[in-house]
Amino acid sequence: MADYLLEIGLEEVPAGTIDDVIGQLEDNIKGMLSEKKIAYETFNSFGTPRRITIQILGIAQKGESITIETKGPSIKSAYKDGEPTRALEGFCRGQGVSTDKLVIKKLNSEEYIYSIKEIKGVNVKRELSDIISLAISNIKFAKPMSWGDSKIQFIRPIRTLVSLWDKEILPLEYGGISAGRKSRGHRFLFNGDIEIDAAYEYENKLKQAYVIVDKDERKQIILKGIEQKENEFDFKVVIPEALLQEVLYLVEFPTVFVGSFDPKYLKLPKEVIITSMVKNQKYFPVTDVNGHLKPYFIGVRCGNGVNIDKVASGNEKVLKARLEDARFFFEEDKKIPLMKLREKLDKVIYQKDLGSIGEKIDRIVKITKYLGLKLDYQNQDLLIAANLAKMDLASHMVYEFPELQGIMGYYYSLLEGYGNNIAVSIKEHYMPITAGDQVPDSIEGIIISLADKIDSITSIFKVGLLPSGSQDPYALRRMALGIIRTIIENNISISIQDLLNFSQNQTANLENLDIDIYLEFFKTRFKSLLEKEGFRFDVIDSIFALNFDDILDVYTKAKALKEYSEDKNFTVVVGLLVRINNIVKNNQCNEFDKNLLQNKYEIDLANELNNIITIFEENLVKRDYLNCYKQLEILKKPLDEFFENVMVMVEDKKIRNNRINLLCNIKKLGEKLFIANKIVS
């Protein structure tokens, strides 16, 4: 066994990209090691702003030897009159073996020719450089960079390479740089290079040079430092996970410090202060025990504690400038009524074929009216909120901080004297912003959120900008999921087909699309949601095979079927419905005639069917689908007796059709719940 170390020394790498690059490199190397049957004990990956590292401990000196056994033609086809046939000769050429290297094996009472090849394990030390070079070159970047005369591209220019096999330099060249054992320490705390004597001592060597290469160790240092400051200053630090992950890749040797700002800035909306800290300066906000913002912040320095007071002071000056700008924008925005900003939005293009943002607002208002009517909520505040929802896009504050759209509209509308319900709906109509984000829960917020998103989907679809692959510049997938979640989590029953048709009619200058195009888009997002919630694929398919219109009803049926699929009688009901479908699938279903029922068992079945229909339909209206399934269970006994004692396909056409229609009525009940043939038994 040996240890191997690869370090790629780089110019400063954008924090948000490092995890992806490390992940790709790790997957590429692991994949090739597995392909070549090279074993190892431990695979470590590290990353800092200036380096990406792979450390493989306990790597085998030699790959595992493998035997490849390939089945060829049968003996009958391989030889004729004792001589090899063309089939056998072709097989031998393809396998690169002579006929005397073949073996005969019996398979299912017939004998076949087999080629057995022994492939010796690779010399790992000799192969590893090629594996590493290929693994690096296969990394994909959204925005690669080229440098110098090299045709090589990477996330940032490569400046050093370390490649060690135990204590020995393993030859490796990439991007015009030959690998050695010299790495770089901290940019300011360590002078010159540091030599790595052996692959296993990498972490300790870098620590001597003031570089903590393990991300998790840096994280613990930061969290411990924050905890110490919380105890010292008696406040609570807000730690957004996304910010913490970003800061981890901004520092190589973290030191936590506390800064402060003038309390007068606390008069600004808290989201403005937090955004200035988090987005611009990468600071952690501070609150009291009740969650109220305090005039402090936590920063993380890439360095030690020397002159930390000066570091804090410098950061305070930068934040003060940011907050002063924000205060100026806030005061300027308050001078202009929200409705007055419509003039600006009429000149801002939403999309070249769809006109301005002002025109989008008009569509949102019309769809809002439609939804208000359908949901029996017709309120003047609803239309005022719909008109105001996008106005803050023309404000100075949102221009500077786009993340605050909707939030600034909330504050400005309150300052202008609009009701809280209007202000809240302005903030909520963008929700959910991310996949796991909260959905709107005020009635105005729900309606305007649905109106905004459904307009975006139908209008962007109509200009031909459908999402494809990883491309979704208008975030339509997220919007569709947001619509689905908003409807489900707020128990809204509405026809999505009618809503889509009404919405796409608002862009009358463009040709309407087939409604099925939209429905398939929604089904795909809906299926993804259900899969994440642990629904079986066949349960999903059996529900989506029904008419897709009322999203809440589809979800309720899916939940009921998921629960019922764990019931002991589930397979019984599925089996009966599948058997019925196999009998009647090519026949037109009509009502059966009681007067044509002859056999005792078909009469019993018809009577039992009539007994359950009323309760079944009542439960169906109440969406108590589990009890609907229980009603179907009652038909098991009469159905079993029917199939055992009644011939359906008799010669008498009237009797035959009547029996088919009887079964059809049971089939139609089942298909109000799910399509049984989609269930995998």
XYZ file of C-alpha atoms in Angstrom:
681
model
C 0.000 0.000 0.000
C 1.063 3.594 -0.629
C -0.251 7.133 -0.100
C -0.828 9.625 -2.892
C -1.208 13.409 -2.799
C -2.362 15.793 -5.505
C -2.525 19.528 -4.858
C -3.507 22.016 -7.575
C -2.349 25.479 -6.523
C -4.474 28.247 -8.043
C -5.099 31.936 -8.109
C -8.046 32.936 -5.884
C -11.063 30.808 -6.844
C -14.661 32.127 -6.524
C -16.019 30.645 -3.294
C -19.251 29.363 -4.807
C -17.479 27.165 -7.358
C -14.941 25.288 -5.226
C -17.230 22.530 -3.940
C -18.348 21.718 -7.479
C -14.776 21.532 -8.817
C -13.676 19.313 -5.911
C -16.715 17.084 -6.379
C -16.076 16.636 -10.101
C -12.377 15.883 -9.583
C -13.169 13.383 -6.831
C -15.830 11.636 -8.929
C -13.544 11.508 -11.980
C -10.649 9.954 -10.070
C -12.826 7.505 -8.141
C -14.531 6.438 -11.356
C -11.264 5.656 -13.110
C -9.799 3.873 -10.073
C -12.903 1.710 -9.937
C -12.746 1.022 -13.669
C -9.146 -0.152 -13.354
C -9.923 -2.162 -10.199
C -7.538 -0.104 -8.056
C -8.333 -0.390 -4.352
C -7.670 2.225 -1.666
C -8.484 2.693 2.029
C -9.268 6.402 2.418
C -10.089 9.109 -0.120
C -9.839 12.689 1.181
C -10.574 15.898 -0.682
C -9.720 19.404 0.513
C -10.185 22.902 -0.803
C -9.309 26.493 0.053
C -9.477 29.675 -2.044
C -5.999 28.895 -3.451
C -5.826 25.118 -3.721
C -7.748 21.951 -4.549
C -6.376 18.760 -3.051
C -6.918 15.018 -3.343
C -5.289 12.673 -0.828
C -5.584 8.887 -1.305
C -4.347 6.870 1.645
C -3.652 3.151 1.417
C -3.787 2.917 -2.369
C -2.902 -0.470 -3.825
C 0.414 -0.887 -5.631
C -1.278 -3.048 -8.240
C -4.767 -3.184 -9.651
C -6.877 -6.287 -9.235
C -6.525 -8.894 -11.985
C -9.816 -9.745 -13.629
C -11.141 -12.599 -15.726
C -13.479 -11.760 -18.598
C -15.696 -14.590 -19.773
C -17.537 -14.025 -23.069
C -20.202 -16.338 -24.427
C -19.880 -17.248 -28.114
C -21.849 -19.382 -30.575
C -23.263 -22.788 -29.695
C -21.257 -25.906 -30.539
C -23.723 -26.663 -33.318
C -23.040 -23.264 -34.925
C -19.297 -23.227 -34.159
C -18.258 -26.379 -35.999
C -19.282 -28.145 -39.154
C -17.748 -31.514 -40.000
C -15.193 -30.857 -37.262
C -14.014 -27.597 -38.796
C -14.570 -24.054 -37.373
C -17.423 -22.162 -39.039
C -17.382 -18.477 -40.041
C -19.385 -17.738 -36.912
C -16.635 -19.198 -34.727
C -13.845 -17.523 -36.683
C -15.604 -14.162 -36.371
C -16.040 -14.649 -32.638
C -12.336 -15.464 -32.242
C -11.306 -12.367 -34.219
C -13.572 -10.196 -32.128
C -12.163 -11.575 -28.896
C -8.572 -11.652 -30.120
C -8.091 -15.323 -29.220
C -7.184 -18.458 -31.128
C -9.470 -21.506 -31.251
C -7.206 -23.487 -28.924
C -7.874 -20.922 -26.142
C -11.628 -21.527 -26.168
C -13.598 -23.547 -23.639
C -16.956 -25.271 -23.830
C -19.674 -24.728 -21.214
C -23.178 -26.071 -20.854
C -26.056 -23.602 -20.642
C -29.704 -24.691 -20.471
C -28.893 -28.196 -21.746
C -26.941 -26.826 -24.739
C -23.185 -26.425 -25.125
C -21.610 -23.081 -26.036
C -18.175 -21.762 -26.895
C -16.651 -19.340 -24.359
C -13.623 -17.066 -24.514
C -11.879 -16.620 -21.169
C -9.326 -13.830 -20.939
C -7.184 -12.996 -17.945
C -6.411 -9.285 -17.652
C -3.597 -8.570 -15.241
C -3.959 -5.717 -12.772
C -2.310 -2.435 -13.722
C 0.850 -1.059 -12.162
C -0.809 1.744 -10.194
C 2.248 3.933 -9.789
C 2.838 3.843 -13.542
C -0.826 4.482 -14.434
C -1.738 7.088 -11.833
C -0.286 10.146 -13.558
C -2.394 9.499 -16.644
C -5.470 8.940 -14.471
C -4.935 12.237 -12.661
C -4.283 14.214 -15.861
C -7.425 12.853 -17.487
C -9.484 13.450 -14.333
C -8.392 17.110 -14.234
C -9.034 17.658 -17.947
C -12.559 16.201 -17.645
C -13.725 18.814 -15.138
C -16.441 21.031 -16.639
C -16.677 24.737 -15.842
C -19.523 27.183 -16.439
C -16.964 29.959 -16.979
C -13.514 28.497 -17.663
C -10.402 30.676 -17.820
C -7.414 30.529 -20.150
C -4.016 32.041 -19.350
C -0.681 32.583 -21.034
C 0.025 30.639 -24.216
C -1.502 27.445 -22.888
C -4.655 26.014 -24.462
C -5.549 24.499 -21.101
C -8.613 25.932 -19.368
C -9.456 25.816 -15.681
C -11.582 27.690 -13.144
C -8.559 29.927 -12.409
C -4.911 29.847 -13.590
C -2.884 26.963 -12.166
C 0.327 28.126 -10.492
C 1.692 25.043 -8.678
C 1.274 21.279 -8.704
C 2.169 18.779 -6.003
C 2.125 15.082 -6.903
C 3.584 12.668 -4.352
C 3.659 8.893 -4.178
C 4.560 8.401 -0.525
C 7.744 10.512 -0.283
C 8.562 10.379 -3.985
C 7.511 12.912 -6.607
C 5.184 11.177 -9.054
C 5.781 12.779 -12.492
C 2.806 14.878 -13.593
C 2.541 17.815 -15.956
C -0.566 19.880 -16.578
C -1.049 23.345 -18.026
C 2.668 23.697 -18.660
C 3.535 23.120 -14.991
C 5.567 20.155 -13.761
C 4.587 18.739 -10.388
C 6.957 18.805 -7.440
C 6.645 18.794 -3.667
C 6.476 22.548 -3.057
C 3.186 24.058 -1.921
C 2.311 27.606 -0.895
C 1.509 28.718 2.619
C -0.750 31.569 3.719
C -0.402 34.599 1.488
C 0.569 36.966 4.347
C 1.408 34.849 7.378
C 4.009 32.592 5.749
C 6.959 33.554 3.594
C 7.922 31.422 0.622
C 7.077 27.855 -0.288
C 6.642 24.861 1.961
C 7.925 21.428 1.042
C 5.684 18.399 1.519
C 7.966 15.505 2.442
C 5.324 12.766 2.337
C 1.757 12.480 1.122
C 0.321 11.530 4.523
C 1.707 14.612 6.323
C 0.023 17.141 4.028
C -2.497 18.570 6.519
C 0.037 19.081 9.296
C 2.585 20.643 6.954
C 0.049 23.155 5.679
C -0.999 24.047 9.230
C 2.610 25.020 9.907
C 2.186 27.450 7.013
C -1.088 28.862 8.448
C -3.393 27.005 6.059
C -6.268 24.853 7.350
C -7.032 22.700 4.311
C -9.951 20.756 5.825
C -13.195 22.678 5.270
C -14.879 21.003 8.236
C -12.036 22.030 10.532
C -12.308 25.636 9.325
C -16.053 25.433 9.977
C -15.531 24.294 13.566
C -13.005 27.088 14.159
C -15.499 29.661 12.878
C -18.449 28.266 14.850
C -16.370 28.064 18.011
C -15.197 31.652 17.488
C -18.789 32.811 16.997
C -19.878 30.996 20.171
C -17.113 32.727 22.135
C -18.245 36.146 20.860
C -21.869 35.338 21.725
C -20.876 34.580 25.312
C -18.601 37.590 25.537
C -21.078 40.147 24.151
C -24.366 38.488 25.211
C -25.961 38.448 21.768
C -27.071 35.845 19.227
C -25.437 35.467 15.814
C -27.593 34.657 12.787
C -25.765 32.012 10.732
C -27.321 31.495 7.269
C -26.016 28.152 6.006
C -25.356 29.504 2.499
C -23.260 32.351 3.916
C -21.310 29.998 6.189
C -20.492 27.713 3.248
C -19.308 30.709 1.213
C -17.139 32.090 4.015
C -15.475 28.692 4.438
C -14.032 29.111 0.950
C -13.005 32.733 1.445
C -10.469 31.976 4.167
C -7.531 29.623 4.707
C -6.848 30.512 8.337
C -10.042 31.868 9.923
C -10.235 34.286 12.825
C -13.580 35.616 14.042
C -13.983 39.278 14.996
C -16.797 41.599 16.081
C -17.640 44.903 14.417
C -20.315 47.490 15.122
C -22.263 50.227 13.343
C -24.172 53.325 14.351
C -27.556 52.378 15.904
C -29.227 55.094 13.790
C -29.133 52.676 10.847
C -31.478 50.345 12.722
C -34.268 52.656 11.547
C -33.810 51.079 8.118
C -35.818 47.909 7.354
C -33.920 45.009 8.901
C -33.780 43.187 5.545
C -31.840 46.131 4.084
C -29.230 45.961 6.842
C -28.961 42.174 6.678
C -28.661 42.192 2.874
C -25.904 44.827 3.058
C -24.043 42.631 5.519
C -24.609 39.198 4.023
C -24.615 39.815 0.273
C -22.012 42.566 0.038
C -19.688 42.077 2.985
C -20.153 38.408 3.977
C -20.831 39.365 7.617
C -23.055 37.460 10.024
C -25.861 39.618 11.513
C -26.405 39.853 15.258
C -29.682 39.926 17.249
C -30.806 40.009 20.852
C -32.506 37.007 22.467
C -35.851 38.146 21.018
C -34.553 38.238 17.455
C -34.283 42.029 17.195
C -31.331 43.250 15.137
C -28.447 44.751 17.135
C -25.805 47.231 15.835
C -23.070 44.601 15.584
C -21.805 42.079 13.082
C -19.486 39.091 12.990
C -16.734 38.971 10.395
C -14.202 36.266 9.579
C -10.662 37.294 8.779
C -8.316 35.195 6.657
C -5.442 35.508 9.090
C -4.591 35.490 12.788
C -5.589 37.791 15.636
C -2.750 40.297 15.189
C -4.154 43.850 14.853
C -7.665 42.433 14.763
C -9.033 45.740 16.122
C -7.769 47.521 13.023
C -9.335 44.840 10.847
C -12.673 45.328 12.602
C -12.403 49.108 12.273
C -11.699 48.883 8.556
C -14.689 46.615 8.033
C -16.889 48.979 10.059
C -15.991 51.827 7.703
C -16.911 49.747 4.660
C -20.253 48.731 6.177
C -20.985 52.326 7.200
C -20.591 53.408 3.561
C -22.963 50.630 2.463
C -25.563 51.533 5.057
C -25.283 55.225 4.276
C -26.018 54.450 0.627
C -28.972 52.317 1.691
C -30.322 55.106 3.903
C -30.071 57.547 1.006
C -31.940 55.179 -1.329
C -34.600 54.580 1.314
C -35.210 58.299 1.882
C -35.305 59.001 -1.858
C -37.763 56.183 -2.499
C -40.145 57.458 0.170
C -40.560 60.691 -1.795
C -42.225 58.905 -4.741
C -45.604 57.119 -4.312
C -45.576 53.512 -5.471
C -48.287 54.108 -8.067
C -46.153 56.878 -9.581
C -43.426 54.312 -10.325
C -45.702 52.716 -12.931
C -44.484 55.328 -15.423
C -40.964 53.905 -15.157
C -42.132 50.303 -15.451
C -44.024 51.096 -18.654
C -40.596 51.797 -20.173
C -38.828 48.709 -18.806
C -38.980 45.719 -21.177
C -40.082 42.457 -19.570
C -39.444 40.455 -22.747
C -39.210 41.823 -26.276
C -42.271 39.944 -27.576
C -44.278 40.470 -24.385
C -43.787 44.183 -23.894
C -43.019 46.070 -20.708
C -43.290 45.190 -17.046
C -46.259 47.567 -17.016
C -48.035 45.326 -19.514
C -47.220 42.306 -17.340
C -48.822 44.107 -14.395
C -51.993 44.598 -16.463
C -52.087 40.856 -17.173
C -51.532 40.043 -13.497
C -54.457 42.294 -12.540
C -56.783 40.564 -15.037
C -55.761 37.093 -13.860
C -56.142 38.253 -10.250
C -59.742 39.308 -10.993
C -60.393 35.904 -12.559
C -58.940 34.029 -9.574
C -60.806 36.227 -7.118
C -64.055 35.316 -8.857
C -63.240 31.597 -8.956
C -62.180 31.524 -5.298
C -65.092 33.698 -4.227
C -62.873 36.499 -2.950
C -63.754 39.797 -4.600
C -62.184 42.611 -2.668
C -60.991 46.036 -3.726
C -57.794 45.584 -1.708
C -56.988 42.557 -3.851
C -56.905 44.636 -7.038
C -54.977 47.452 -5.357
C -52.377 44.915 -4.201
C -52.168 43.389 -7.696
C -51.465 46.818 -9.174
C -48.834 47.608 -6.533
C -47.085 44.214 -6.434
C -44.323 44.998 -8.954
C -43.951 48.750 -8.353
C -40.900 48.512 -6.106
C -38.922 47.155 -9.079
C -38.527 50.797 -10.107
C -37.251 51.870 -6.669
C -33.673 52.875 -5.961
C -33.382 50.269 -3.218
C -34.433 47.293 -5.351
C -32.202 48.514 -8.187
C -29.281 48.322 -5.739
C -30.468 45.175 -3.954
C -32.600 43.018 -6.312
C -33.043 40.458 -3.516
C -35.341 42.962 -1.764
C -38.062 42.983 -4.434
C -41.419 42.608 -2.756
C -39.883 43.292 0.655
C -39.371 46.987 -0.119
C -42.857 47.131 -1.625
C -44.113 45.844 1.733
C -42.405 48.651 3.666
C -43.178 51.432 1.200
C -46.862 50.492 1.015
C -47.153 50.586 4.818
C -45.447 53.977 4.903
C -48.002 55.235 2.359
C -50.863 54.097 4.564
C -52.026 51.007 2.699
C -53.491 48.221 4.821
C -51.368 45.420 6.237
C -53.117 42.854 4.021
C -52.010 44.768 0.918
C -48.442 45.139 2.195
C -48.161 41.459 3.128
C -49.474 40.318 -0.259
C -46.834 42.429 -2.040
C -44.128 40.629 -0.053
C -45.734 37.212 -0.415
C -46.482 37.195 -4.131
C -42.889 36.201 -4.980
C -43.085 33.210 -2.628
C -41.928 30.467 -2.656
C -38.584 31.861 -3.788
C -36.676 28.579 -3.440
C -37.830 24.958 -3.645
C -38.178 24.555 0.127
C -39.289 28.124 0.857
C -42.552 29.014 2.571
C -45.598 29.528 0.324
C -47.871 32.578 0.682
C -50.709 32.165 3.173
C -52.700 35.407 2.997
C -55.577 35.190 0.533
C -54.342 38.232 -1.412
C -50.790 36.918 -1.435
C -51.944 33.499 -2.650
C -54.028 34.895 -5.498
C -51.453 37.413 -6.753
C -48.652 34.844 -6.450
C -50.626 32.400 -8.604
C -51.526 35.142 -11.098
C -47.926 36.319 -11.455
C -46.475 32.833 -11.906
C -49.163 31.509 -14.256
C -48.737 34.582 -16.466
C -44.974 34.100 -16.583
C -45.337 30.445 -17.585
C -47.986 30.918 -20.299
C -46.485 34.084 -21.784
C -42.888 32.794 -21.887
C -44.091 29.483 -23.337
C -45.995 31.323 -26.069
C -42.865 33.157 -27.239
C -41.098 29.785 -27.515
C -38.732 30.069 -24.552
C -39.571 26.726 -22.959
C -37.070 25.348 -20.416
C -34.732 22.756 -21.889
C -32.055 20.667 -20.233
C -30.391 22.803 -17.574
C -31.521 26.018 -19.266
C -34.386 27.799 -17.520
C -33.506 31.519 -17.510
C -36.990 32.591 -16.398
C -37.119 29.986 -13.588
C -40.361 28.570 -14.966
C -39.785 25.154 -13.371
C -39.503 26.782 -9.972
C -42.650 28.808 -10.671
C -44.646 25.721 -11.671
C -43.546 23.959 -8.491
C -44.450 27.096 -6.539
C -47.958 27.072 -8.033
C -48.404 23.388 -7.171
C -47.194 23.830 -3.590
C -49.243 27.007 -3.056
C -52.400 25.238 -4.208
C -51.777 22.104 -2.125
C -50.586 23.768 1.071
C -53.483 26.244 1.044
C -56.152 23.659 0.073
C -57.203 25.493 -3.080
C -59.481 23.656 -5.489
C -59.388 25.172 -8.961
C -59.246 24.030 -12.575
C -55.648 24.436 -13.727
C -56.762 23.924 -17.332
C -59.245 26.822 -17.156
C -56.642 28.993 -15.426
C -54.017 28.229 -18.087
C -56.451 28.976 -20.893
C -57.531 32.266 -19.325
C -53.917 33.253 -18.696
C -52.689 32.552 -22.210
C -55.639 34.478 -23.637
C -54.170 37.632 -22.058
C -51.388 37.631 -24.664
C -53.786 37.743 -27.605
C -51.083 38.956 -29.992
C -49.456 35.512 -29.809
C -50.901 32.200 -30.946
C -52.230 30.023 -28.123
C -50.562 26.687 -27.420
C -52.202 23.307 -26.983
C -53.177 23.027 -23.324
C -51.464 19.617 -23.114
C -48.059 21.320 -23.510
C -48.623 23.190 -20.266
C -50.162 20.179 -18.513
C -47.166 17.959 -19.311
C -44.891 20.661 -17.907
C -46.888 20.780 -14.680
C -47.086 16.980 -14.471
C -43.295 16.707 -14.673
C -42.806 19.161 -11.801
C -45.614 17.549 -9.803
C -44.128 14.057 -10.257
C -40.768 15.360 -9.069
C -42.424 16.746 -5.927
C -44.202 13.458 -5.207
C -41.037 11.424 -5.769
C -39.226 13.578 -3.190
C -42.086 12.900 -0.784
C -41.531 9.151 -1.190
C -44.410 8.212 -3.508
C -43.967 5.007 -5.519
C -43.568 5.582 -9.257
C -46.504 3.290 -10.109
C -48.755 5.105 -7.625
C -47.827 8.388 -9.318
C -48.415 6.954 -12.805
C -51.793 5.486 -11.854
C -53.009 8.866 -10.561
C -51.561 10.933 -13.399
C -53.277 8.650 -15.923
C -56.558 10.208 -14.741
C -57.783 13.589 -15.950
C -55.226 16.153 -14.769
C -56.986 19.345 -13.774
C -57.612 19.964 -10.071
C -54.107 19.843 -8.545
C -55.388 19.611 -4.976
C -57.632 16.704 -5.926
C -54.777 14.938 -7.747
C -52.605 15.286 -4.638
C -55.384 14.097 -2.333
C -55.961 11.017 -4.497
C -52.233 10.312 -4.620
C -51.957 10.542 -0.824
C -54.947 8.236 -0.378
C -53.555 5.697 -2.844
C -50.123 5.844 -1.208
C -51.714 5.077 2.163
C -54.029 2.409 0.738
C -51.148 0.718 -1.092
C -49.926 -0.419 2.340
C -53.325 -1.984 3.156
C -53.586 -5.787 2.979
C -56.603 -5.488 0.626
C -54.837 -3.219 -1.853
C -53.610 -6.019 -4.129
C -57.064 -7.619 -3.983
C -58.802 -4.484 -5.291
C -56.075 -3.912 -7.899
C -56.329 -7.518 -9.081
C -60.125 -7.362 -9.468
C -60.012 -4.088 -11.380
C -57.226 -5.309 -13.655
C -59.190 -8.506 -14.397
C -62.317 -6.476 -15.190
C -60.351 -4.151 -17.445
C -58.876 -7.093 -19.373
C -62.402 -8.352 -20.080
C -64.086 -5.063 -21.022
C -61.186 -2.985 -22.419
C -62.258 -3.247 -26.072
C -65.952 -2.681 -25.397
C -68.001 0.471 -25.132
C -69.400 0.864 -21.633
C -73.087 1.630 -21.070
C -75.543 1.192 -18.202
C -76.572 -2.387 -17.577
C -80.238 -3.519 -17.751
C -81.464 -5.164 -14.529
C -84.134 -7.027 -16.502
C -81.467 -8.893 -18.484
C -79.736 -10.261 -15.388
C -80.371 -14.020 -15.311
C -77.793 -15.767 -13.156
C -78.031 -15.559 -9.349
C -74.386 -14.476 -9.120
C -74.695 -11.581 -11.550
C -77.854 -10.454 -9.748
C -75.986 -10.579 -6.417
C -73.128 -8.561 -7.919
C -75.524 -5.969 -9.344
C -77.317 -5.648 -6.013
C -74.079 -5.223 -4.078
C -72.899 -2.635 -6.613
C -76.110 -0.671 -6.134
C -75.646 -0.913 -2.353
C -72.177 0.689 -2.371
C -72.646 3.338 -5.081
C -74.422 5.879 -2.878
C -71.821 5.697 -0.079
C -69.014 5.615 -2.660
C -70.270 8.797 -4.355
C -70.790 10.566 -1.020
C -67.218 9.809 -0.017
C -66.026 10.855 -3.475
C -67.629 14.298 -3.058
C -66.030 14.626 0.388
C -62.703 13.467 -1.089
C -62.619 10.691 1.471
C -60.932 8.384 -0.995
C -59.808 5.804 1.554
C -63.451 4.997 2.302
C -64.104 4.780 -1.434
C -61.504 2.006 -1.574
C -63.217 0.306 1.362
C -66.474 0.280 -0.617
C -64.723 -1.422 -3.524
C -63.470 -4.110 -1.131
C -67.108 -5.091 -0.485
C -67.341 -6.232 -4.122
C -64.629 -8.865 -3.711
C -66.881 -11.737 -2.648
C -69.672 -11.213 -5.253
C -67.042 -10.619 -7.960
C -65.165 -13.828 -7.095
C -68.442 -15.779 -7.246
C -69.389 -14.012 -10.480
C -66.143 -14.945 -12.213
C -66.385 -18.510 -10.938
C -69.992 -19.127 -11.948
C -70.860 -16.739 -14.790
C -69.705 -16.900 -18.402
C -69.413 -13.332 -19.681
C -68.785 -14.037 -23.363
C -71.975 -15.985 -24.103
C -73.407 -16.206 -27.607
C -76.499 -14.149 -26.756
C -75.321 -10.651 -27.665
C -77.752 -8.850 -25.345
C -76.790 -10.957 -22.325
C -73.070 -10.686 -23.169
C -73.177 -6.899 -23.543
C -75.231 -6.532 -20.379
C -72.678 -8.485 -18.358
C -69.883 -6.430 -19.881
C -71.754 -3.250 -18.945
C -72.185 -4.519 -15.389
C -68.444 -4.987 -15.104
C -67.908 -1.652 -16.833
C -69.779 0.130 -14.065
C -67.366 -1.306 -11.522
C -64.418 -0.322 -13.718
C -65.688 3.262 -13.905
C -65.879 3.453 -10.119
C -62.260 2.344 -9.848
C -61.172 4.852 -12.478
C -62.563 7.667 -10.366
C -59.750 6.836 -7.950
C -56.828 5.483 -9.998
C -55.914 3.413 -13.068
C -55.298 -0.076 -11.720
C -53.354 -1.307 -14.760
C -50.556 1.163 -13.930
C -49.863 -0.521 -10.598
C -46.896 -2.876 -10.591
C -47.921 -5.995 -8.696
